[in-house]
Tab-separated table of C-alpha atoms in Angstrom:
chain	number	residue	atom	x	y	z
A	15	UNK	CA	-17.976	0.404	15.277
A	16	UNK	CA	-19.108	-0.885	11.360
A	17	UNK	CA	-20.889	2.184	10.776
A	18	UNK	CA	-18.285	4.356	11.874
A	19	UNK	CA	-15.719	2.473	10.101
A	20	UNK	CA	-18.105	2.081	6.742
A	21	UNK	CA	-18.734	5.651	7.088
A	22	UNK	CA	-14.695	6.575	7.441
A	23	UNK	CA	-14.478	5.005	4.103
A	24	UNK	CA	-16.876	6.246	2.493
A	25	UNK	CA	-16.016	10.010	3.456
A	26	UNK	CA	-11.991	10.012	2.645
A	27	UNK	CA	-12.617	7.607	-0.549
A	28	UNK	CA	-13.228	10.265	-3.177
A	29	UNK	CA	-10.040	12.688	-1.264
A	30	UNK	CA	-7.541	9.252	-1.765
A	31	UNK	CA	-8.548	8.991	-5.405
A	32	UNK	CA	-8.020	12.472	-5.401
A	33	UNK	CA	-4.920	12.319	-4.111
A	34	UNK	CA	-3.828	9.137	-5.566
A	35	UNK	CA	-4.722	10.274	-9.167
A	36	UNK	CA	-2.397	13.438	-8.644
A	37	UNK	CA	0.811	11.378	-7.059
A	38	UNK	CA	0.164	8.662	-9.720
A	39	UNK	CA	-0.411	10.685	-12.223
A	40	UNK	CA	2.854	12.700	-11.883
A	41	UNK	CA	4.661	9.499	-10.679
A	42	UNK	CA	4.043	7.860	-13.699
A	43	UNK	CA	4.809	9.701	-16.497
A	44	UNK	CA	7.598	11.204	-14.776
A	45	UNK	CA	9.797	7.974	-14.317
A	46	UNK	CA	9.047	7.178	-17.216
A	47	UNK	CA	7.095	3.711	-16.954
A	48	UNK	CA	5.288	1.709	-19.848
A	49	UNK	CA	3.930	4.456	-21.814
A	50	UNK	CA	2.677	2.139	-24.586
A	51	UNK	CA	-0.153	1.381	-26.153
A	52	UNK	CA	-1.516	5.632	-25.688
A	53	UNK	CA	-1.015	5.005	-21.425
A	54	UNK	CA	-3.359	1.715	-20.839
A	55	UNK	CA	-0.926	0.749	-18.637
A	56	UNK	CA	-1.491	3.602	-16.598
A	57	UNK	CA	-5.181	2.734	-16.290
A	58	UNK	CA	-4.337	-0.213	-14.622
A	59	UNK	CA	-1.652	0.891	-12.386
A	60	UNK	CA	-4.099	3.965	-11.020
A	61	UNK	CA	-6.948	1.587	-9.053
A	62	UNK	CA	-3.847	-0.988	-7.864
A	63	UNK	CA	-2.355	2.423	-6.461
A	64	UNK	CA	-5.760	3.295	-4.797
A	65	UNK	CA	-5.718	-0.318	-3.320
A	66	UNK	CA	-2.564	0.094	-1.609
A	67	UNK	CA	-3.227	3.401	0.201
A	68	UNK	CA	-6.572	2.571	1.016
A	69	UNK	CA	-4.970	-1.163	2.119
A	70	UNK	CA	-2.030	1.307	4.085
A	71	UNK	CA	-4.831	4.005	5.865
A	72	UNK	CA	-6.587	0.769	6.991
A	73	UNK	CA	-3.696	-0.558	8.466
A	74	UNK	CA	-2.803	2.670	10.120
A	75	UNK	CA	-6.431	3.367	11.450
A	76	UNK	CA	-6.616	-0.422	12.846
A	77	UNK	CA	-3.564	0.570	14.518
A	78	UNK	CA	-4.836	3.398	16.344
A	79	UNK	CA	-7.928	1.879	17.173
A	80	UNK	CA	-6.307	-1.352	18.722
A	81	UNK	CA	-3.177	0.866	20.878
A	82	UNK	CA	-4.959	3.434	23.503
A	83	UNK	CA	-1.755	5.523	23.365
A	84	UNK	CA	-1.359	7.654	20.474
A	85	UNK	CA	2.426	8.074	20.732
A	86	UNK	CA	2.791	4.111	20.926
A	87	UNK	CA	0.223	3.681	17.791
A	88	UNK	CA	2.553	6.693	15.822
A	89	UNK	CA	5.893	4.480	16.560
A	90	UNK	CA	4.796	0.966	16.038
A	91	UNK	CA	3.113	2.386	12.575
A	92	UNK	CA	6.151	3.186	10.540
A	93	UNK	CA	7.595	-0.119	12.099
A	94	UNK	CA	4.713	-2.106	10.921
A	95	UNK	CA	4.936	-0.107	7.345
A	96	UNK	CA	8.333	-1.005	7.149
A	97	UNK	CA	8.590	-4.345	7.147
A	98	UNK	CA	5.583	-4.574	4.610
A	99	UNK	CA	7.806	-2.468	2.278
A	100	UNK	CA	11.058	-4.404	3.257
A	101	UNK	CA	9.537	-7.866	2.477
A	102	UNK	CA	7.451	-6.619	-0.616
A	103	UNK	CA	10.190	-8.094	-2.929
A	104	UNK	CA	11.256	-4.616	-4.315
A	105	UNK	CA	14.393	-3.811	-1.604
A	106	UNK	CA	14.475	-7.999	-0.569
A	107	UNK	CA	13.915	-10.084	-3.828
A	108	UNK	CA	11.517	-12.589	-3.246
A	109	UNK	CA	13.911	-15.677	-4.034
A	110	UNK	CA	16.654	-13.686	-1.337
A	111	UNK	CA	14.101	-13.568	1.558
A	112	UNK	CA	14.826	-16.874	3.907
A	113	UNK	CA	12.390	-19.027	4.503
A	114	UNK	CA	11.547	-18.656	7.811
A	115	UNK	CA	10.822	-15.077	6.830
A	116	UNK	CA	8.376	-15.999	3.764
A	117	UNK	CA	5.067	-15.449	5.660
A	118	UNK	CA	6.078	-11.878	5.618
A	119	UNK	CA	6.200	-11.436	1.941
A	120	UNK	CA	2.797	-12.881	1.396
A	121	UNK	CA	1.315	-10.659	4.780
A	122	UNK	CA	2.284	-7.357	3.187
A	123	UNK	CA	-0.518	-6.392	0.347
A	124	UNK	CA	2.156	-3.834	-1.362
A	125	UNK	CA	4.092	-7.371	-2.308
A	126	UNK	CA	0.420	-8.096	-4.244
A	127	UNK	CA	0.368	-4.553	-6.104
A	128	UNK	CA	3.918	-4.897	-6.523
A	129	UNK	CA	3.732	-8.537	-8.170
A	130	UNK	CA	0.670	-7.078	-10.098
A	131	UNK	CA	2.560	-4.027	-11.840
């Protein structure tokens, strides 16, 4: 199951920074974010954006592989993706999420990127 999974990675790698370096690309400029210093920014925000969708496919193939039922795995997905975004501190600020709810914020890895840009 490690080969399979090392190969996996290795074979979509080079489409998500394909992909990724269009989206972010576009994203960027287009909203307008630190545009400083001739884009250096943007070299940093570009592999943290990589992270995070590579982090996100990972989560969503672990899924699948752990739920024999494809349409369970496609509706407890989005639900899992949700409350990583939810918790990342972006929609809930990180001094507004209670307490008891904390372990959530430091679970979802889009709260690291986010905390990182």
């Amino acid at each position: 199951s490690l080969p399979y999974l090392i190969s996996q990675i290795a074979v979509e790698f080079p489409f998500a920074i394909l992909e990724v370096t269009i989206y972010g690309t576009i994203t960027y400029w287009m909203a307008g974010l630190n545009s400083d210093a001739f884009g250096a920014h943007f070299y940093i925000f570009l592999p943290i954006l990589i992270a995070v969708y590579m982090t996100f496919r990972a989560f969503c193939r672990m899924i699948s592989a752990c739920i024999r039922s494809a349409v369970t795995a496609a509706t407890l997905i989005p639900f899992g993706l949700a409350i990583w975004l939810v918790f990342t501190g972006f929609i809930i600020q990180y001094g507004s999420i209670p307490k008891w709810w904390l372990w959530l914020h430091y679970l979802a890895p889009s709260s690291y990127a986010f905390s990182a840009l």
